[in-house]
Short mmCIF file of C-alpha atoms in Angstrom, two decimals:
data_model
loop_
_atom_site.label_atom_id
_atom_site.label_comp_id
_atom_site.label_asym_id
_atom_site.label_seq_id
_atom_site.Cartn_x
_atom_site.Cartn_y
_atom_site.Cartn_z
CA UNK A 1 0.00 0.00 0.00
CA UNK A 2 1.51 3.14 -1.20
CA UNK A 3 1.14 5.63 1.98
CA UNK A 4 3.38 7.12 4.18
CA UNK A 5 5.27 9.91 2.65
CA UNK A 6 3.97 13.30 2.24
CA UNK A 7 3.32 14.67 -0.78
CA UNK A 8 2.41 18.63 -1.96
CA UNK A 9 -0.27 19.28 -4.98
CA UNK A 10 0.68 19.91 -8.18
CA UNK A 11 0.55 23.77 -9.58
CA UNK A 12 -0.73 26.32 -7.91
CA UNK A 13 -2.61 24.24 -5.56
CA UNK A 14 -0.91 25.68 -1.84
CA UNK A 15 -0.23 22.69 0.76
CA UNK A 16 -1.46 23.10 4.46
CA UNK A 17 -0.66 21.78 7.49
CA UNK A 18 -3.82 20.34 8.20
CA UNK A 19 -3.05 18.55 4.52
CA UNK A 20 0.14 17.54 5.76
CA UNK A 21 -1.45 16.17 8.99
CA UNK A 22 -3.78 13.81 7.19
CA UNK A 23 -1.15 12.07 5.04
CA UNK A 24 1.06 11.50 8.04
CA UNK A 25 -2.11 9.96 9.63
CA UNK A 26 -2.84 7.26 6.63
CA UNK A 27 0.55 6.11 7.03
CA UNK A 28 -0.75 5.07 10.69
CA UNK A 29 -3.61 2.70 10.00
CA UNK A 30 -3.92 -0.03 11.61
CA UNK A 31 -2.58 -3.34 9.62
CA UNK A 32 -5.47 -5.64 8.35
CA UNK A 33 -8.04 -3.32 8.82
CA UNK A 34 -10.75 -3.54 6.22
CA UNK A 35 -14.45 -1.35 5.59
CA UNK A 36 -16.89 -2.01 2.94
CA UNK A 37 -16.30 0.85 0.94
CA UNK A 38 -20.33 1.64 0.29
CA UNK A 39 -20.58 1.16 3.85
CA UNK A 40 -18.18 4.29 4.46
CA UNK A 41 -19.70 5.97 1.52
CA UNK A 42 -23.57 5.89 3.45
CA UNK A 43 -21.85 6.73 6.79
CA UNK A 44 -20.47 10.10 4.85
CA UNK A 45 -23.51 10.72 3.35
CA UNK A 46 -25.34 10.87 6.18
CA UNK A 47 -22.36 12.94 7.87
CA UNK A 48 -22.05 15.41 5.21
CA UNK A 49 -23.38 18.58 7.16
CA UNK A 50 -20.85 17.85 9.26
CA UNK A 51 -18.38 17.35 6.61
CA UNK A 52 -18.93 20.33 5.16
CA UNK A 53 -19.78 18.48 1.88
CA UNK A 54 -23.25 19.15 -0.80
CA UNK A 55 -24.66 16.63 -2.68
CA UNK A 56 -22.11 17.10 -5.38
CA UNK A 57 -19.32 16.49 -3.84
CA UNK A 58 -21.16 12.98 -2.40
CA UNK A 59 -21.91 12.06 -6.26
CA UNK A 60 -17.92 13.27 -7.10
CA UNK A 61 -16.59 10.38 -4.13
CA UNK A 62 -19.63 7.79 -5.38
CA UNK A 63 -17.27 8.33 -9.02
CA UNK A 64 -14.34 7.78 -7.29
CA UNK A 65 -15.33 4.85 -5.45
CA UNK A 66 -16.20 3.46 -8.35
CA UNK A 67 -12.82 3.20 -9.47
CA UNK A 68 -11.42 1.05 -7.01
CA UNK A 69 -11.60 -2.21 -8.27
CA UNK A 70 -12.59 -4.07 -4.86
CA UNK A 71 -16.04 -3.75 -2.66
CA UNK A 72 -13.92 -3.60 0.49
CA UNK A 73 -10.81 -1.35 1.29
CA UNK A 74 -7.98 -2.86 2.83
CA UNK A 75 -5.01 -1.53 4.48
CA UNK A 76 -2.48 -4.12 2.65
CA UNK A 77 -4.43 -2.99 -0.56
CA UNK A 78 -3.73 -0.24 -3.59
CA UNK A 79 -5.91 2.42 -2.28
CA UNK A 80 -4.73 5.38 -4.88
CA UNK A 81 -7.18 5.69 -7.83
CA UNK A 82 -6.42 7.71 -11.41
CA UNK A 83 -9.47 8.51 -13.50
CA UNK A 84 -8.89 11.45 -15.51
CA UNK A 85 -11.53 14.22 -15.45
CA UNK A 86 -13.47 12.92 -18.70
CA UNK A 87 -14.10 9.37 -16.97
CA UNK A 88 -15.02 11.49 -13.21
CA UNK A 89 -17.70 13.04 -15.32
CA UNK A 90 -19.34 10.71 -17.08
CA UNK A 91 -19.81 8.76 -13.99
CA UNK A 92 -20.28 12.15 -12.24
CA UNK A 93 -23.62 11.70 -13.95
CA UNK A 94 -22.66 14.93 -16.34
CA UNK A 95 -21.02 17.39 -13.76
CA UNK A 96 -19.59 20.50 -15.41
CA UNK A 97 -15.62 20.69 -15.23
CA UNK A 98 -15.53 23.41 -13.08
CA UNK A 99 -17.66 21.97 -11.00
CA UNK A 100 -16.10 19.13 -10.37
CA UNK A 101 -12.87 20.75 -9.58
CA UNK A 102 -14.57 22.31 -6.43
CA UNK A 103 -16.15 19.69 -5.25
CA UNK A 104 -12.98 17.81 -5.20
CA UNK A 105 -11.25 20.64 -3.16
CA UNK A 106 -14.05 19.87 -1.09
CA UNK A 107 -13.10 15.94 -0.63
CA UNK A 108 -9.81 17.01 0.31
CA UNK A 109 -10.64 20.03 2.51
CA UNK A 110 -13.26 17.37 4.28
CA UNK A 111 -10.28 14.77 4.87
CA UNK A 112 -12.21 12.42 3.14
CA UNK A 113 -9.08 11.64 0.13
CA UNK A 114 -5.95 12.75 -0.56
CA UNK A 115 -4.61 13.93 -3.72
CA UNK A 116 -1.01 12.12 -5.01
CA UNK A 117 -0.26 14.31 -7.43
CA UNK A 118 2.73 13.58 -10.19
CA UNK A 119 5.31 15.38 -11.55
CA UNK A 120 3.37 17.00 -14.29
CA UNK A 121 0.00 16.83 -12.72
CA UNK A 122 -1.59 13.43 -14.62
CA UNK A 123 -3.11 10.62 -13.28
CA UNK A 124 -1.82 7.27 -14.10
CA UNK A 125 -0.23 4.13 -12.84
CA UNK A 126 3.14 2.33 -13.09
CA UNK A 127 2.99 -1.27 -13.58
CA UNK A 128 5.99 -3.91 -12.17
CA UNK A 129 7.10 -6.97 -14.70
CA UNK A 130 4.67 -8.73 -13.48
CA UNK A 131 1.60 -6.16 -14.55
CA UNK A 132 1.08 -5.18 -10.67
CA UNK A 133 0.61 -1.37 -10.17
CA UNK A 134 3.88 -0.41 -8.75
CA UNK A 135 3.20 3.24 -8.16
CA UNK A 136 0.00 5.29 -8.79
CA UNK A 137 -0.48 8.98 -8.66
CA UNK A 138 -4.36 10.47 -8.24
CA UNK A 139 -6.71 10.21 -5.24
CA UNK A 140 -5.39 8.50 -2.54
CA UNK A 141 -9.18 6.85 -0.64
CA UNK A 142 -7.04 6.23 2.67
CA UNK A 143 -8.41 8.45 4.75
CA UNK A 144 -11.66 6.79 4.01
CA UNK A 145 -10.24 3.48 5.67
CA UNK A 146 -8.73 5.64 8.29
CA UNK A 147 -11.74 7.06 9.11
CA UNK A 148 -14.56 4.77 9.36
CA UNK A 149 -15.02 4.28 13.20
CA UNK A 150 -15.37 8.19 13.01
CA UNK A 151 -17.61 8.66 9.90
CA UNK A 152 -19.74 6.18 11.75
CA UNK A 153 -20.04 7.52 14.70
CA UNK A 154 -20.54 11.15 13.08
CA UNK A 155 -23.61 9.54 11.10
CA UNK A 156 -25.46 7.85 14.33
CA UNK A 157 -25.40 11.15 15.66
CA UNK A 158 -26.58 12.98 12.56
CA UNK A 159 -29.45 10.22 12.87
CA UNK A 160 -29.92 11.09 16.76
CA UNK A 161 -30.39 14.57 16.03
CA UNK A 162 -32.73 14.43 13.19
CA UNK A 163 -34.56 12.45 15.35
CA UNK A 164 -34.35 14.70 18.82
CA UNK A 165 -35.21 17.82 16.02
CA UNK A 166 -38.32 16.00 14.42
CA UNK A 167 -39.48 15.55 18.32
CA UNK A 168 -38.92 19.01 19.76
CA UNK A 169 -40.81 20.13 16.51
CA UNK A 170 -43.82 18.10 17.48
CA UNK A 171 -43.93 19.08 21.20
CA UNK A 172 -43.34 22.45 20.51
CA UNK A 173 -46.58 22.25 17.62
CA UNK A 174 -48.48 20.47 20.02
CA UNK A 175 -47.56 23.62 22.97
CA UNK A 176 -48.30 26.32 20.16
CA UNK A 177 -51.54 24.99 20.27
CA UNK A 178 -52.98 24.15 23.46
CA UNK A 179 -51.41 28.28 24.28
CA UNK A 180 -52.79 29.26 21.08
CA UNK A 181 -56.65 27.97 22.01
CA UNK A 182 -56.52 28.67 25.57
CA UNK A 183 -55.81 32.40 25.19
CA UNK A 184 -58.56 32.43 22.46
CA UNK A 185 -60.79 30.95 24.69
CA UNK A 186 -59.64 33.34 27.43
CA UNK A 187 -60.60 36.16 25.60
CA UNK A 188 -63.92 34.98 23.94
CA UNK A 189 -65.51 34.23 27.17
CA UNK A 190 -64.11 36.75 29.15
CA UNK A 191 -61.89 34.73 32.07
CA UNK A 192 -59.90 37.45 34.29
CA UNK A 193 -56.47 37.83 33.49
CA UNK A 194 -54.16 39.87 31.63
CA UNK A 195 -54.52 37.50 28.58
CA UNK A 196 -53.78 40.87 26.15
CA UNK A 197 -49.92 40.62 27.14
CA UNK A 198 -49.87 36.79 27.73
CA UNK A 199 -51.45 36.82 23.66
CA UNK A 200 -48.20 39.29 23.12
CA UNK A 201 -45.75 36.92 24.80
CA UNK A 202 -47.06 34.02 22.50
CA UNK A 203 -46.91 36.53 19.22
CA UNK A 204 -43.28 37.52 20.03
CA UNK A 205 -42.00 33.74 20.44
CA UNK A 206 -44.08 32.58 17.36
CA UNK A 207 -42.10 35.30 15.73
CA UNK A 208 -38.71 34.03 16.79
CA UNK A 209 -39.02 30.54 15.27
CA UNK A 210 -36.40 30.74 12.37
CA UNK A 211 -37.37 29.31 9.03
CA UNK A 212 -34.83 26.78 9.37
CA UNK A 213 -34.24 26.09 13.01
CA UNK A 214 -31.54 24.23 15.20
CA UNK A 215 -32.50 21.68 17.50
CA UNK A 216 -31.22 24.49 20.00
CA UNK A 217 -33.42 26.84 18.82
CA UNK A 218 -36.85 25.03 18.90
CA UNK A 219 -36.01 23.43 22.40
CA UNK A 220 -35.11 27.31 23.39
CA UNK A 221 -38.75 28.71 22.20
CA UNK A 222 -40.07 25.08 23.68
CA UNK A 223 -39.22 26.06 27.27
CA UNK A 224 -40.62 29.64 27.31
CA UNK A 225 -43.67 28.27 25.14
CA UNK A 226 -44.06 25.73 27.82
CA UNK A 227 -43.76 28.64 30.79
CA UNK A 228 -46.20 30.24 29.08
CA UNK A 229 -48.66 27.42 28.77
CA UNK A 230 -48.32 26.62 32.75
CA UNK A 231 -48.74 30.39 33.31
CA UNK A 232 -52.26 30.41 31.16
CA UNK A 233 -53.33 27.46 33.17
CA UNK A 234 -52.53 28.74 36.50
CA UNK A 235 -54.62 31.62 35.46
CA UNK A 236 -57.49 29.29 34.73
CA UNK A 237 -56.86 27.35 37.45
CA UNK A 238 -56.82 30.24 40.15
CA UNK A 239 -60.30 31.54 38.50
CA UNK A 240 -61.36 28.09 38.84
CA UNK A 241 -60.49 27.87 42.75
CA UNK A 242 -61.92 31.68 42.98
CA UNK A 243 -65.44 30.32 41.56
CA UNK A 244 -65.38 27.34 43.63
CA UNK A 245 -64.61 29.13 47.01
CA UNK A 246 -67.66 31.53 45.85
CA UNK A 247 -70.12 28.77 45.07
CA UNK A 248 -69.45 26.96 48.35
CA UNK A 249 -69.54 30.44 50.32
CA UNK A 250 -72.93 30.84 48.86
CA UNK A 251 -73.93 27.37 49.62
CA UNK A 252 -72.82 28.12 53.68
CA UNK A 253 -74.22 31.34 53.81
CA UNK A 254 -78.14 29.35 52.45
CA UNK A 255 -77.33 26.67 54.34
CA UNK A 256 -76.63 28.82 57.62
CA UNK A 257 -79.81 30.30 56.64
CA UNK A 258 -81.77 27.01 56.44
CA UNK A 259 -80.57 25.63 59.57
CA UNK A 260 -81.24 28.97 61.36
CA UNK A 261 -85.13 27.72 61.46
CA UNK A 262 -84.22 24.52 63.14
CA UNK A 263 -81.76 25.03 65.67
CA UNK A 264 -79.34 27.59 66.62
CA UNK A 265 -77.03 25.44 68.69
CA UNK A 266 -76.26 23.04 66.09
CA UNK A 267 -74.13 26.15 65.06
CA UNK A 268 -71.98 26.79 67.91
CA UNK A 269 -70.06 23.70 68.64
CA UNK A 270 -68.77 24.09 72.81
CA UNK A 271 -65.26 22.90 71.78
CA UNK A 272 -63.00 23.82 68.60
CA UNK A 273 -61.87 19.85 68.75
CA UNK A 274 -65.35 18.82 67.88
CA UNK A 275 -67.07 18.19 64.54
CA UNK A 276 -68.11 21.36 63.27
CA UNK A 277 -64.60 22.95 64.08
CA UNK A 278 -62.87 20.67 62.09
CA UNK A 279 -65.33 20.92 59.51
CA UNK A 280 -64.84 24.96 59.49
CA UNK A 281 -60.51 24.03 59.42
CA UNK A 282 -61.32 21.91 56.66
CA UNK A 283 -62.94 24.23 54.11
CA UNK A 284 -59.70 26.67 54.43
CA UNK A 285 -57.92 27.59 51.46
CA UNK A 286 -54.67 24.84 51.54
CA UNK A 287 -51.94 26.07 50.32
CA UNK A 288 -50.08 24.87 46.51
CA UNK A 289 -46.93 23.62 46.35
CA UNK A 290 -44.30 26.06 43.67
CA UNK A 291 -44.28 23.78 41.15
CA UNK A 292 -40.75 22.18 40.13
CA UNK A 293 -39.48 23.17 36.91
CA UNK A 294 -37.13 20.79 34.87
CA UNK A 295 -33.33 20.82 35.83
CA UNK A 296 -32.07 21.80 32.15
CA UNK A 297 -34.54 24.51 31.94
CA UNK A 298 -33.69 26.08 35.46
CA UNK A 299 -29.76 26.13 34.13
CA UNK A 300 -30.39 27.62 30.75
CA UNK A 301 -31.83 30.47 32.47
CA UNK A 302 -29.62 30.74 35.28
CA UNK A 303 -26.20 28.95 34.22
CA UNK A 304 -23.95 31.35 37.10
CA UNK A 305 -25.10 28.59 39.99
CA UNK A 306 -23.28 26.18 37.52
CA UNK A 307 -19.35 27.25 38.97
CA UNK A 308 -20.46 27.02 42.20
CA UNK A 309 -21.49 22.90 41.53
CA UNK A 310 -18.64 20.33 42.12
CA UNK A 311 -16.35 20.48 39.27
CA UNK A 312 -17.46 23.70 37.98
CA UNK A 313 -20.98 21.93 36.86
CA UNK A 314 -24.42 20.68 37.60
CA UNK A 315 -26.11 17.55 36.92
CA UNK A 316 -28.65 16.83 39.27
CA UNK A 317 -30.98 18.54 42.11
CA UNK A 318 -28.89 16.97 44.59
CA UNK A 319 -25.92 19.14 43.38
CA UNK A 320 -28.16 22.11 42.40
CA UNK A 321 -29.47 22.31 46.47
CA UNK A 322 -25.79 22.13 47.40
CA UNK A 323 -24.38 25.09 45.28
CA UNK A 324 -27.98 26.94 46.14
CA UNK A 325 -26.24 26.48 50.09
CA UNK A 326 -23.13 28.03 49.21
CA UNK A 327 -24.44 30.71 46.87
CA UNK A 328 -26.74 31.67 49.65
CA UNK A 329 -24.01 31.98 52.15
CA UNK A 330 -22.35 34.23 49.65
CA UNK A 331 -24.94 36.42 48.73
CA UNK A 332 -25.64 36.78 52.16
CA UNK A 333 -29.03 35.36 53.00
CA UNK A 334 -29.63 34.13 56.52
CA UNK A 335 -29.59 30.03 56.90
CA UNK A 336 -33.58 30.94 58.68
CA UNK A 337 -34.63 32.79 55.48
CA UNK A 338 -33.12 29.53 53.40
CA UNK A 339 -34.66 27.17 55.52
CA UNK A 340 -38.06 29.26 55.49
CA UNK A 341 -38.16 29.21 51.62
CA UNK A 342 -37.42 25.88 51.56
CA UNK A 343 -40.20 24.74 54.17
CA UNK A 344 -42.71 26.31 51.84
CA UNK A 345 -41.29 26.48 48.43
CA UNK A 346 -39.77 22.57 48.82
CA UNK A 347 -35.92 22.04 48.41
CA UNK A 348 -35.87 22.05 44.94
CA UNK A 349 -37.87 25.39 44.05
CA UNK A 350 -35.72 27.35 47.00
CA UNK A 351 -32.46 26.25 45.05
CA UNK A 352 -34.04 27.56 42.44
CA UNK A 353 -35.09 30.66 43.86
CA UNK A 354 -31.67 31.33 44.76
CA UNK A 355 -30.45 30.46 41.03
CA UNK A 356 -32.33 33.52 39.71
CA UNK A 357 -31.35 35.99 42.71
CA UNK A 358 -28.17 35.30 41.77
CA UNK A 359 -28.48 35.97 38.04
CA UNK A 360 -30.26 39.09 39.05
CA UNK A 361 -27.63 40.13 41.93
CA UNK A 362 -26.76 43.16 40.66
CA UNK A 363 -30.06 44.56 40.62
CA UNK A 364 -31.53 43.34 44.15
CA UNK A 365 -30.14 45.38 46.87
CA UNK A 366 -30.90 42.86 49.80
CA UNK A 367 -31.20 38.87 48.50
CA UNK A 368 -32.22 37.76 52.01
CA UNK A 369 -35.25 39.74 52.57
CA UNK A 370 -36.09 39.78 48.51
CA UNK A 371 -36.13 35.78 49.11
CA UNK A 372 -38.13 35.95 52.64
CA UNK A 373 -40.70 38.03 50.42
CA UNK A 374 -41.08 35.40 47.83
CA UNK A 375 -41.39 33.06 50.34
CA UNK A 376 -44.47 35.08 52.11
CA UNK A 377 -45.93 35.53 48.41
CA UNK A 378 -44.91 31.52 47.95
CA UNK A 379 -47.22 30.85 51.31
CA UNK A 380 -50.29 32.91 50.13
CA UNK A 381 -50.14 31.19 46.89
CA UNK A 382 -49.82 34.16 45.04
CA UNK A 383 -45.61 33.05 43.77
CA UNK A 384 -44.75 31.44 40.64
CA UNK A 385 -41.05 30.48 39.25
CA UNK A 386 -42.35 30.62 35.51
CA UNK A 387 -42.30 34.24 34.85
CA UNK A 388 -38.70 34.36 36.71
CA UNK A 389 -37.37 31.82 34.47
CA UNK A 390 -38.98 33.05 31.51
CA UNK A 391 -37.74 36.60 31.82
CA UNK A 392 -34.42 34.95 32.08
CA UNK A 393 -34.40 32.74 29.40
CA UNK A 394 -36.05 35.46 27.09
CA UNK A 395 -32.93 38.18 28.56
CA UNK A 396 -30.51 34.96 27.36
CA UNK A 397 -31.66 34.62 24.00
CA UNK A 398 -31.76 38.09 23.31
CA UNK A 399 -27.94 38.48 24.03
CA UNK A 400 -27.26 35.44 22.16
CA UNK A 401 -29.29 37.23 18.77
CA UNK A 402 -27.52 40.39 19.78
CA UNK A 403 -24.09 38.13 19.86
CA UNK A 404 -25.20 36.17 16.55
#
């Protein structure tokens, strides 16, 4: 197999390091290995965002595939292969000449082949006594062999992320929706709440959806869409409990009314331990739980709590509560204010709480008592982490654009 010593183009063709890397490389594969070449081929195709590479340039290596004799490439085979530019494209399928000159730069630039380029520039093949090529000068496939595991790998997780893409589409569809119809019913039938700039939110993060989006940028819009839709139902949800308190208030009050004919003692139990005291204990307002937002979403909008994890990072809650314990110490919040927020909020929405003071440290002159008054505001169930996290994450992608 003829690899091992670097070579420079022929002409005006400039040689880089990054050229002189890859044919030092080839010289290093490892002895016996083998790939079916079509194999490789599909693995690049499916790579070739990655690669940098158009459909062109895949039809341009198909050609040159095609010349090597054998279905498999070997590492104890002749891997160099010398069609001239006539024969590349007719099987090219027609490509123009210029064309195929750039797509060709392309192979190379890609580390895909190597050009082994003669003294004047042809293409051809010296043949031994015995009609064996002794020496060939063209495109040297190598790299190809070479990089197989890699191409492979590279494809699964062009594959993976089609997949993850085609799924975040559909989730965030299916959230578009459900926000889209719940502010419109919200409006039609009148339901209390400032549905005018919840209807604005929704218009500005439709707006934002690029014609072509990342995977990035649909599961960035998916989050906020997602705050949004939890912030529309806790809306409905509040009117709901509103309505419900009212109805059985009403009921009491006719009830009270009804039972004032019959017997006035049957009102006025003698102890607070007996029936009717509980019964009065039991129709008090109990309060919600500050709903848990996921882990990925709570660093995307507050990634500063991240250096304070071990390592410099954050993978879990469990790690999240302990950097939330040294960033309160820090910012210097009182261990009774923690442990309040945390008795009412839960563990895991007080770390969090703590996550966005810090982001916004600069602009809250006392963290202790700002966090001791979302805890009061946590404990009349009137506190929600979704517009915190939202205003973040929206702050975050706007700096990004701006950045862009």
């Amino acid at each position: 197999m003829q690899i091992g010593s670097v070579t420079t183009p022929f002409g005006r063709r400039p040689v880089t390091l990054a050229l002189v890397k890859r044919q030092i490389e080839t010289s290093k594969i490892k002895p016996g290995k083998t790939a079916d070449k079509w194999k490789v081929f599909r693995d690049a195709s499916e790579a070739r965002e990655l690669l940098g590479l158009q459909d062109r340039s895949l039809a341009v290596l198909d050609a040159l595939l095609s010349f090597h004799p054998d279905t498999e490439l070997r590492q104890d085979a002749q891997l160099i292969v010398f069609p001239s530019n006539t024969q590349l494209t007719l099987r090219a399928h027609g490509i123009a000449g210029a064309t195929l000159r750039r797509h060709l730069a392309l192979l190379v630039e890609a580390g895909l082949i190597v050009r082994k380029d003669s003294a004047n520039g042809k293409r051809y093949a010296r043949k031994d006594k015995a009609g064996a090529i002794d020496s060939a000068f063209g495109f040297d496939l190598s790299p190809l062999l070479m990089r197989t595991d890699e191409l492979a790998m590279m494809a699964q997780q062009v594959v993976a992320d089609r997949f993850a893409l085609r799924r975040a589409k559909e989730n965030l569809t299916i959230c578009r929706r459900d926000v889209r119809k719940l502010i419109s019913a919200a409006i039609e039938e009148g339901a209390s709440g400032n549905w005018g700039n919840i209807e604005e939110t929704y218009i500005g993060l439709v707006g934002r959806i690029p014609r072509v989006p990342t995977l990035s940028d649909v599961n960035s819009i998916l989050d906020e869409m997602e705050l949004l839709l939890q912030e529309a139902v806790n809306i409905l949800e509040m009117q709901q409990k509103d309505e419900n308190n009212s109805t059985n208030g009403d009921q009491s009050e006719r009830h009270i009314q009804n039972s004032n004919t019959e017997s006035i003692n049957e009102l006025e139990p003698s102890s607070e331990n007996e029936q009717g005291a509980k019964a009065v204990d039991d129709d008090r307002p109990k309060r919600e739980p500050v709903r848990n937002f996921p882990l990925g979403m709570v660093m995307r909008a507050c990634p500063e709590i991240a250096i304070y994890g071990p390592g410099g990072t954050i993978g879990s809650w469990r790690e999240m509560m302990g950097a939330a314990v040294v960033v309160r110490s820090m910012l210097g919040v009182s261990p009774s204010a923690y442990q309040e927020a945390c008795e009412v909020m839960g563990p895991e929405s007080a770390a969090t709480a703590i996550a966005c003071i810090l982001e916004r440290a600069g602009h809250i002159n006392s963290p202790g008592g700002y966090l001791r008054d979302l805890t009061r505001k946590a404990a009349r169930g009137e506190f929600s982490l979704g517009p915190a996290l939202m205003a973040l994450l929206r702050v975050d992608g706007d700096s990004n654009r701006r950045t862009g």
